[in-house]
C-alpha cells in the first residue's frame, strides 16, 4: 500500500500492478489490517471549507517509477523500460511539499522550513560522514562542534561519525578524548570529495546519513532539527544555510546567520561558469522567489541556478537507503559540483529538497584547495562537462561508465 497526501488518492498494489483508490478505501483497508508495517500518522487539516483526513506513511515499491512521489499523483510515467533521463524527470518533478506543512502543523509546529523542534528520537540512528583531505588545523574544531550537536540528540537515537582521511599527507588524526562513536578511516589513494563520501557511507550503519565537510561546524541543534523533518517523510533531502567565518577568526558562540548564503541572495556576472550561460548580470533570491524551494520544481531556473544547485555538500541529510542507491558520481575530481549531480538524480527519483532554516552551519574560509583560483576554475569547467553528460543518463539506473574529461 502506498499512501498519498491530503485530498489525493492513495495507491494499492497487487503484485506488480498499482491502482489509485480514494482515501476512504485506503482507510478501510487499514482498518482491516491487523498489523501495519510501520507507523501511520493521521493528519486532520483545514483546506478552505473542507476538512481533510490524510495518512502519511510509506511502503516499499519494487520499481522506482511505480510511483515517483508520495505527496500525490505521480509526476512522470516510465519512458521505455528504463525510465526517463534525469533531465526529463527533473522537468516533470514538483518540489511543493505543502502536505508536509500540514503534517508539521498537526504535531504542533508551524512550517517545515522555519519551525524549531524539540529533540525527538530517531531509532534507526544517525551516521555523520566527514570527508577530509588536509585541514589538519580546522578538523578538531569541526569534530568538537559535532560532539556538541550529538549531545543534544534524544537518548533514544543511536549515532556514529565517520571521518574519512582522503590520502592526506601527513595523515590526519583525531583529537583525544572523543566519544567512541567517532572513528577515523583512511584511503591511501585520493578519492576526491564524492568518492570519500561514498567510502564513508560504505562504513556507516544507521538509517539517516548526514554529510558534513571538514571545514564546516554544525550548530548545536543541527541534528535535532533535521531529524524532526525526516520523521515526517521518508524521501527528503534537508539542507541548511551557512555563514562564512574568516580563516583565523573564532567561530561565533551563537546561531549561524545564513543571510549571505547564495541560496538567499546571489549575483552572477556575465560569463559565470555554469551549464546555463550568463549573458548579462543577474541577481537572484532563491529562497524568497521560490517560497523556500516550494516553487522550485519542474526544472525552473533562476538565472543560472535550479533546484539541484540548492543542495550543497557542506551539509545535507537524507535516508541512507536513498544515498546508497545513488552514490556520488565516481568521475568528478577537484572542485564541484558532484553534490549537485548527486542531488539531481535523487530529485529525479522522487526526493524533495527542504531547507531547514531553524538551524545552520559555520563554514571556515580558506584558500582554494586546488592551489590557485585558475586551477579551481579549470576543475569546475571539467566537472560541469561531466554533469551535463550525467543529466542525459537514465535516472533509475546506476552511474554509467564515462570517457575521462581532459582538464584545461
Short mmCIF file of C-alpha atoms in Angstrom, two decimals:
data_model
loop_
_atom_site.label_atom_id
_atom_site.label_comp_id
_atom_site.label_asym_id
_atom_site.label_seq_id
_atom_site.Cartn_x
_atom_site.Cartn_y
_atom_site.Cartn_z
CA UNK A 1 0.00 0.00 0.00
CA UNK A 2 1.32 3.43 -0.91
CA UNK A 3 -0.33 6.36 0.78
CA UNK A 4 -0.69 9.84 -0.57
CA UNK A 5 -1.23 13.39 0.60
CA UNK A 6 -4.37 15.20 1.82
CA UNK A 7 -7.11 15.28 -0.76
CA UNK A 8 -5.32 13.00 -3.22
CA UNK A 9 -5.73 9.29 -3.99
CA UNK A 10 -3.62 6.60 -2.45
CA UNK A 11 -2.24 3.56 -4.23
CA UNK A 12 -2.81 -0.14 -3.55
CA UNK A 13 -0.55 -2.72 -5.15
CA UNK A 14 -1.40 -6.22 -6.30
CA UNK A 15 1.81 -7.94 -7.39
CA UNK A 16 3.50 -5.55 -9.78
CA UNK A 17 0.29 -3.60 -10.53
CA UNK A 18 -0.68 -0.41 -8.73
CA UNK A 19 -4.05 1.30 -8.85
CA UNK A 20 -5.32 4.56 -7.37
CA UNK A 21 -8.02 4.40 -4.72
CA UNK A 22 -9.96 7.04 -2.77
CA UNK A 23 -8.78 7.94 0.71
CA UNK A 24 -11.80 6.26 2.32
CA UNK A 25 -10.86 2.97 0.63
CA UNK A 26 -7.31 3.25 1.95
CA UNK A 27 -8.70 3.85 5.45
CA UNK A 28 -10.97 0.83 5.09
CA UNK A 29 -8.03 -1.31 4.02
CA UNK A 30 -6.01 -0.14 7.01
CA UNK A 31 -8.92 -0.81 9.35
CA UNK A 32 -8.99 -4.40 8.17
CA UNK A 33 -5.24 -4.88 8.68
CA UNK A 34 -4.23 -6.48 11.97
CA UNK A 35 -0.72 -5.07 11.94
CA UNK A 36 0.88 -2.42 9.74
CA UNK A 37 4.47 -2.48 8.52
CA UNK A 38 5.35 0.78 10.22
CA UNK A 39 3.95 3.86 11.98
CA UNK A 40 0.90 5.52 10.49
CA UNK A 41 0.27 9.23 11.06
CA UNK A 42 -3.20 10.71 10.69
CA UNK A 43 -3.48 14.38 9.79
CA UNK A 44 -6.70 16.38 10.09
CA UNK A 45 -6.31 19.77 8.40
CA UNK A 46 -8.44 22.60 7.08
CA UNK A 47 -8.38 23.36 3.34
CA UNK A 48 -10.81 26.12 2.55
CA UNK A 49 -14.20 24.95 3.82
CA UNK A 50 -13.26 21.29 3.81
CA UNK A 51 -11.71 19.13 6.46
CA UNK A 52 -9.23 16.64 5.07
CA UNK A 53 -8.21 13.41 6.76
CA UNK A 54 -4.96 12.04 5.38
CA UNK A 55 -2.46 9.36 6.18
CA UNK A 56 1.26 10.00 5.94
CA UNK A 57 3.22 6.80 5.57
CA UNK A 58 5.38 4.93 3.11
CA UNK A 59 5.71 1.43 1.73
CA UNK A 60 8.47 -0.09 -0.34
CA UNK A 61 7.89 -0.06 -4.09
CA UNK A 62 9.93 -2.59 -6.11
CA UNK A 63 10.36 -0.32 -9.12
CA UNK A 64 11.25 3.36 -8.57
CA UNK A 65 8.90 4.50 -11.33
CA UNK A 66 5.78 2.75 -9.99
CA UNK A 67 5.07 5.97 -8.09
CA UNK A 68 7.68 8.72 -8.14
CA UNK A 69 6.50 10.75 -5.16
CA UNK A 70 4.37 10.01 -2.12
CA UNK A 71 2.93 13.53 -1.94
CA UNK A 72 0.29 12.86 -4.59
CA UNK A 73 -0.11 11.99 -8.22
CA UNK A 74 2.93 10.54 -9.98
CA UNK A 75 4.84 13.33 -11.71
CA UNK A 76 6.16 11.29 -14.60
CA UNK A 77 5.47 7.91 -16.17
CA UNK A 78 8.07 5.42 -17.39
CA UNK A 79 9.71 6.14 -20.73
CA UNK A 80 10.56 2.73 -22.11
CA UNK A 81 11.74 0.06 -19.72
CA UNK A 82 14.47 2.13 -18.07
CA UNK A 83 12.53 5.25 -17.13
CA UNK A 84 13.21 8.84 -18.14
CA UNK A 85 16.54 10.60 -18.36
CA UNK A 86 17.50 12.62 -15.30
CA UNK A 87 16.90 15.91 -17.16
CA UNK A 88 13.42 14.71 -18.23
CA UNK A 89 12.50 13.65 -14.71
CA UNK A 90 13.72 16.96 -13.25
CA UNK A 91 11.48 18.81 -15.71
CA UNK A 92 8.48 16.78 -14.50
CA UNK A 93 9.12 16.80 -10.74
CA UNK A 94 7.37 19.15 -8.35
CA UNK A 95 9.08 20.24 -5.13
CA UNK A 96 5.95 21.64 -3.49
CA UNK A 97 6.00 19.99 -0.07
CA UNK A 98 2.75 21.62 1.09
CA UNK A 99 1.48 18.35 2.57
CA UNK A 100 4.44 18.31 4.95
CA UNK A 101 3.47 21.77 6.15
CA UNK A 102 0.07 20.28 7.05
CA UNK A 103 1.78 17.39 8.78
CA UNK A 104 4.12 19.52 10.85
CA UNK A 105 1.22 21.73 11.96
CA UNK A 106 -0.58 18.59 13.11
CA UNK A 107 2.25 17.89 15.58
CA UNK A 108 2.16 21.43 16.93
CA UNK A 109 4.76 23.23 14.81
CA UNK A 110 4.29 25.94 12.21
CA UNK A 111 6.26 25.39 8.98
CA UNK A 112 8.62 22.79 7.59
CA UNK A 113 11.37 25.29 6.84
CA UNK A 114 11.38 27.62 9.86
CA UNK A 115 9.86 25.83 12.86
CA UNK A 116 12.03 24.95 15.86
CA UNK A 117 11.53 21.36 17.07
CA UNK A 118 12.21 19.65 20.36
CA UNK A 119 14.59 16.64 20.23
CA UNK A 120 12.69 13.57 19.05
CA UNK A 121 14.02 10.01 18.87
CA UNK A 122 15.23 8.57 15.57
CA UNK A 123 15.55 4.91 16.49
CA UNK A 124 17.07 3.96 13.13
CA UNK A 125 20.10 6.03 14.15
CA UNK A 126 22.18 8.81 12.57
CA UNK A 127 25.52 8.47 10.77
CA UNK A 128 27.61 11.60 10.12
CA UNK A 129 30.24 11.33 7.36
CA UNK A 130 33.02 13.92 7.14
CA UNK A 131 35.35 13.67 4.11
CA UNK A 132 38.70 15.35 4.79
CA UNK A 133 41.87 16.00 2.83
CA UNK A 134 44.29 18.16 4.72
CA UNK A 135 42.72 20.74 7.01
CA UNK A 136 44.70 19.46 9.99
CA UNK A 137 44.21 22.77 11.77
CA UNK A 138 40.41 23.03 11.37
CA UNK A 139 39.31 19.41 11.77
CA UNK A 140 39.49 19.41 15.61
CA UNK A 141 37.03 22.31 15.79
CA UNK A 142 34.70 20.60 13.34
CA UNK A 143 34.72 17.40 15.38
CA UNK A 144 34.14 19.21 18.68
CA UNK A 145 31.15 21.02 17.14
CA UNK A 146 29.81 17.61 16.13
CA UNK A 147 30.21 16.35 19.70
CA UNK A 148 28.12 19.28 20.92
CA UNK A 149 25.45 18.52 18.30
CA UNK A 150 25.16 14.82 19.20
CA UNK A 151 24.90 15.75 22.89
CA UNK A 152 21.53 17.33 22.04
CA UNK A 153 20.14 14.15 20.47
CA UNK A 154 17.24 12.36 22.13
CA UNK A 155 18.58 9.48 24.28
CA UNK A 156 16.71 7.03 22.04
CA UNK A 157 18.81 7.97 18.99
CA UNK A 158 21.96 5.90 18.30
CA UNK A 159 24.66 7.72 16.36
CA UNK A 160 28.12 7.46 14.87
CA UNK A 161 30.54 9.69 12.96
CA UNK A 162 32.98 8.54 10.28
CA UNK A 163 35.85 10.88 9.36
CA UNK A 164 37.38 9.85 6.02
CA UNK A 165 41.05 10.78 5.57
CA UNK A 166 41.30 11.12 1.79
CA UNK A 167 45.02 10.32 1.44
CA UNK A 168 46.14 13.39 3.41
CA UNK A 169 49.89 13.95 3.69
CA UNK A 170 50.68 13.79 6.54
CA UNK A 171 47.81 11.55 7.67
CA UNK A 172 45.05 13.06 9.75
CA UNK A 173 44.46 12.23 13.40
CA UNK A 174 41.54 12.87 15.72
CA UNK A 175 41.87 14.90 18.92
CA UNK A 176 41.98 12.84 22.13
CA UNK A 177 39.03 12.27 24.43
CA UNK A 178 36.32 11.87 21.79
CA UNK A 179 33.32 9.54 22.21
CA UNK A 180 33.99 6.04 20.89
CA UNK A 181 31.27 6.50 18.25
CA UNK A 182 33.63 8.81 16.31
CA UNK A 183 36.20 6.96 14.23
CA UNK A 184 38.74 7.76 11.52
CA UNK A 185 39.20 5.67 8.39
CA UNK A 186 41.82 6.32 5.72
CA UNK A 187 42.13 5.84 1.98
CA UNK A 188 45.72 5.55 0.75
CA UNK A 189 44.69 6.81 -2.71
CA UNK A 190 42.86 10.08 -3.28
CA UNK A 191 39.15 9.52 -3.82
CA UNK A 192 38.17 13.19 -4.09
CA UNK A 193 35.17 14.58 -2.24
CA UNK A 194 32.41 12.42 -3.73
CA UNK A 195 34.46 9.23 -3.55
CA UNK A 196 35.41 9.95 0.07
CA UNK A 197 31.73 10.39 0.93
CA UNK A 198 30.96 7.06 -0.75
CA UNK A 199 33.80 5.45 1.23
CA UNK A 200 32.42 6.80 4.49
CA UNK A 201 28.90 5.76 3.57
CA UNK A 202 30.11 2.18 2.95
CA UNK A 203 31.31 2.15 6.57
CA UNK A 204 28.10 3.67 8.00
CA UNK A 205 25.33 1.64 9.57
CA UNK A 206 22.44 3.89 10.60
CA UNK A 207 19.25 4.92 8.82
CA UNK A 208 19.80 8.66 8.39
CA UNK A 209 23.07 9.90 6.90
CA UNK A 210 24.41 13.43 7.32
CA UNK A 211 27.25 14.69 5.13
CA UNK A 212 29.33 17.50 6.59
CA UNK A 213 32.54 18.91 5.11
CA UNK A 214 35.76 19.08 7.13
CA UNK A 215 35.66 22.90 7.16
CA UNK A 216 32.07 23.07 8.41
CA UNK A 217 30.89 23.42 12.02
CA UNK A 218 27.37 22.14 12.73
CA UNK A 219 25.20 24.27 15.00
CA UNK A 220 24.33 22.53 18.30
CA UNK A 221 20.70 21.98 17.21
CA UNK A 222 21.53 20.91 13.64
CA UNK A 223 20.88 17.18 14.06
CA UNK A 224 17.71 17.53 16.13
CA UNK A 225 16.16 20.00 13.68
CA UNK A 226 16.90 17.83 10.65
CA UNK A 227 15.68 14.65 12.34
CA UNK A 228 12.32 16.30 13.05
CA UNK A 229 11.76 16.78 9.32
CA UNK A 230 12.80 13.27 8.35
CA UNK A 231 10.37 11.82 10.89
CA UNK A 232 7.54 13.18 8.72
CA UNK A 233 8.58 11.79 5.36
CA UNK A 234 10.90 9.10 4.01
CA UNK A 235 12.13 10.83 0.84
CA UNK A 236 13.62 14.18 1.84
CA UNK A 237 16.95 15.86 1.31
CA UNK A 238 17.29 18.50 4.01
CA UNK A 239 19.83 21.33 3.82
CA UNK A 240 20.66 24.35 5.96
CA UNK A 241 22.29 27.68 5.23
CA UNK A 242 25.89 28.54 6.08
CA UNK A 243 27.70 31.55 7.49
CA UNK A 244 31.27 32.07 6.35
CA UNK A 245 33.91 32.62 9.04
CA UNK A 246 37.37 34.05 8.21
CA UNK A 247 40.21 31.55 8.35
CA UNK A 248 41.72 32.63 11.67
CA UNK A 249 38.65 34.12 13.39
CA UNK A 250 36.91 32.19 16.19
CA UNK A 251 33.59 30.53 15.40
CA UNK A 252 30.85 32.70 16.97
CA UNK A 253 29.10 31.35 20.03
CA UNK A 254 25.64 31.98 18.55
CA UNK A 255 23.38 30.54 15.88
CA UNK A 256 24.73 30.80 12.31
CA UNK A 257 23.47 33.72 10.23
CA UNK A 258 22.76 32.43 6.73
CA UNK A 259 21.60 35.75 5.28
CA UNK A 260 24.65 35.91 2.96
CA UNK A 261 24.30 32.34 1.74
CA UNK A 262 23.99 32.13 -2.06
CA UNK A 263 20.60 30.45 -1.61
CA UNK A 264 19.34 33.67 -0.03
CA UNK A 265 20.93 36.10 -2.49
CA UNK A 266 23.48 35.65 -5.25
CA UNK A 267 24.83 37.87 -8.01
CA UNK A 268 26.15 36.28 -11.20
CA UNK A 269 28.30 38.35 -13.58
CA UNK A 270 28.40 37.77 -17.35
CA UNK A 271 30.45 34.74 -18.32
CA UNK A 272 30.00 32.95 -15.00
CA UNK A 273 30.94 29.28 -15.30
CA UNK A 274 27.90 27.02 -15.38
CA UNK A 275 25.64 24.86 -17.51
CA UNK A 276 23.49 27.89 -18.31
CA UNK A 277 25.18 30.90 -19.96
CA UNK A 278 25.01 34.22 -18.11
CA UNK A 279 24.86 36.85 -20.88
CA UNK A 280 24.22 39.81 -18.56
CA UNK A 281 24.44 40.49 -14.80
CA UNK A 282 21.66 38.85 -12.79
CA UNK A 283 20.84 38.81 -9.07
CA UNK A 284 18.61 36.06 -7.70
CA UNK A 285 16.96 35.41 -4.32
CA UNK A 286 16.16 31.69 -4.46
CA UNK A 287 14.54 31.25 -1.04
CA UNK A 288 12.23 34.25 -1.40
CA UNK A 289 11.47 33.72 -5.09
CA UNK A 290 10.52 30.08 -4.60
CA UNK A 291 8.78 30.15 -1.19
CA UNK A 292 11.64 28.21 0.39
CA UNK A 293 12.03 25.91 -2.65
CA UNK A 294 8.34 25.00 -2.78
CA UNK A 295 8.08 26.57 -6.25
CA UNK A 296 11.47 25.38 -7.47
CA UNK A 297 10.38 22.18 -9.21
CA UNK A 298 9.71 21.29 -12.84
CA UNK A 299 13.20 22.35 -13.94
CA UNK A 300 12.66 26.01 -13.07
CA UNK A 301 15.69 28.27 -13.41
CA UNK A 302 16.55 31.45 -11.52
CA UNK A 303 19.34 32.97 -13.54
CA UNK A 304 21.81 30.08 -13.90
CA UNK A 305 20.68 28.03 -10.85
CA UNK A 306 18.00 25.40 -10.28
CA UNK A 307 16.80 23.08 -7.52
CA UNK A 308 19.78 20.66 -7.54
CA UNK A 309 22.10 23.67 -7.06
CA UNK A 310 20.39 24.28 -3.71
CA UNK A 311 21.92 21.05 -2.34
CA UNK A 312 25.43 21.81 -1.07
CA UNK A 313 27.83 19.12 0.08
CA UNK A 314 28.98 21.17 3.07
CA UNK A 315 25.79 19.95 4.83
CA UNK A 316 22.88 17.72 3.84
CA UNK A 317 20.86 14.88 5.35
CA UNK A 318 18.86 12.08 3.72
CA UNK A 319 17.94 8.42 4.28
CA UNK A 320 20.97 6.20 3.86
CA UNK A 321 18.96 3.83 1.65
CA UNK A 322 18.45 6.65 -0.84
CA UNK A 323 22.08 7.75 -0.65
CA UNK A 324 23.39 4.21 -1.18
CA UNK A 325 21.06 3.56 -4.10
CA UNK A 326 22.61 6.57 -5.89
CA UNK A 327 26.11 7.24 -4.57
CA UNK A 328 28.15 10.28 -5.54
CA UNK A 329 29.34 10.15 -9.18
CA UNK A 330 32.74 8.45 -9.29
CA UNK A 331 34.41 10.53 -12.01
CA UNK A 332 34.34 14.05 -10.50
CA UNK A 333 37.79 15.26 -9.48
CA UNK A 334 38.74 18.52 -7.80
CA UNK A 335 36.19 21.24 -7.14
CA UNK A 336 32.42 20.90 -7.72
CA UNK A 337 29.69 20.02 -8.50
CA UNK A 338 29.50 16.34 -7.53
CA UNK A 339 26.97 17.24 -4.84
CA UNK A 340 24.68 18.90 -7.41
CA UNK A 341 24.93 15.85 -9.68
CA UNK A 342 24.04 13.57 -6.76
CA UNK A 343 21.08 15.78 -5.86
CA UNK A 344 19.82 15.86 -9.45
CA UNK A 345 19.48 12.08 -9.54
CA UNK A 346 17.91 11.95 -6.07
CA UNK A 347 15.31 14.56 -7.03
CA UNK A 348 14.64 12.79 -10.33
CA UNK A 349 13.96 9.60 -8.37
CA UNK A 350 11.43 11.28 -6.08
CA UNK A 351 13.25 13.15 -3.29
CA UNK A 352 12.03 16.55 -2.11
CA UNK A 353 14.52 19.25 -1.12
CA UNK A 354 13.52 21.02 2.10
CA UNK A 355 15.54 23.88 3.62
CA UNK A 356 15.86 23.78 7.42
CA UNK A 357 16.21 27.45 8.29
CA UNK A 358 15.83 26.98 12.04
CA UNK A 359 19.47 25.88 12.24
CA UNK A 360 22.63 26.18 10.15
CA UNK A 361 26.39 25.75 9.90
CA UNK A 362 29.57 27.83 10.04
CA UNK A 363 31.93 27.41 7.09
CA UNK A 364 35.61 28.13 7.66
CA UNK A 365 37.03 30.15 4.75
CA UNK A 366 40.33 29.01 3.25
CA UNK A 367 42.41 29.41 0.08
CA UNK A 368 41.41 27.19 -2.87
CA UNK A 369 42.24 23.55 -2.11
CA UNK A 370 43.26 23.27 -5.78
CA UNK A 371 46.23 25.58 -5.13
CA UNK A 372 45.06 28.53 -7.21
CA UNK A 373 41.87 30.16 -8.45
CA UNK A 374 42.81 29.34 -12.05
CA UNK A 375 43.26 25.66 -11.23
CA UNK A 376 39.99 25.58 -9.31
CA UNK A 377 38.11 27.12 -12.26
CA UNK A 378 39.65 24.55 -14.62
CA UNK A 379 38.47 21.73 -12.35
CA UNK A 380 34.98 23.24 -12.24
CA UNK A 381 34.81 23.57 -16.04
CA UNK A 382 35.77 19.90 -16.49
CA UNK A 383 33.26 18.76 -13.88
CA UNK A 384 30.46 20.83 -15.43
CA UNK A 385 31.02 18.87 -18.66
CA UNK A 386 30.70 15.67 -16.66
CA UNK A 387 27.48 16.94 -15.05
CA UNK A 388 25.95 17.82 -18.42
CA UNK A 389 26.55 14.27 -19.62
CA UNK A 390 25.17 12.76 -16.42
CA UNK A 391 21.89 14.64 -16.87
CA UNK A 392 21.30 12.63 -20.06
CA UNK A 393 21.61 9.28 -18.28
CA UNK A 394 18.58 7.30 -17.12
CA UNK A 395 17.66 8.44 -13.62
CA UNK A 396 16.69 4.95 -12.44
CA UNK A 397 20.00 3.36 -13.47
CA UNK A 398 23.42 3.46 -11.75
CA UNK A 399 26.06 5.91 -12.97
CA UNK A 400 27.33 4.87 -16.39
CA UNK A 401 30.96 4.45 -17.36
CA UNK A 402 32.29 7.62 -19.00
CA UNK A 403 35.29 8.71 -21.01
CA UNK A 404 37.56 10.91 -18.87
CA UNK A 405 37.33 14.65 -19.50
CA UNK A 406 40.69 16.32 -20.14
CA UNK A 407 41.01 19.20 -17.69
CA UNK A 408 42.14 22.54 -19.12
#
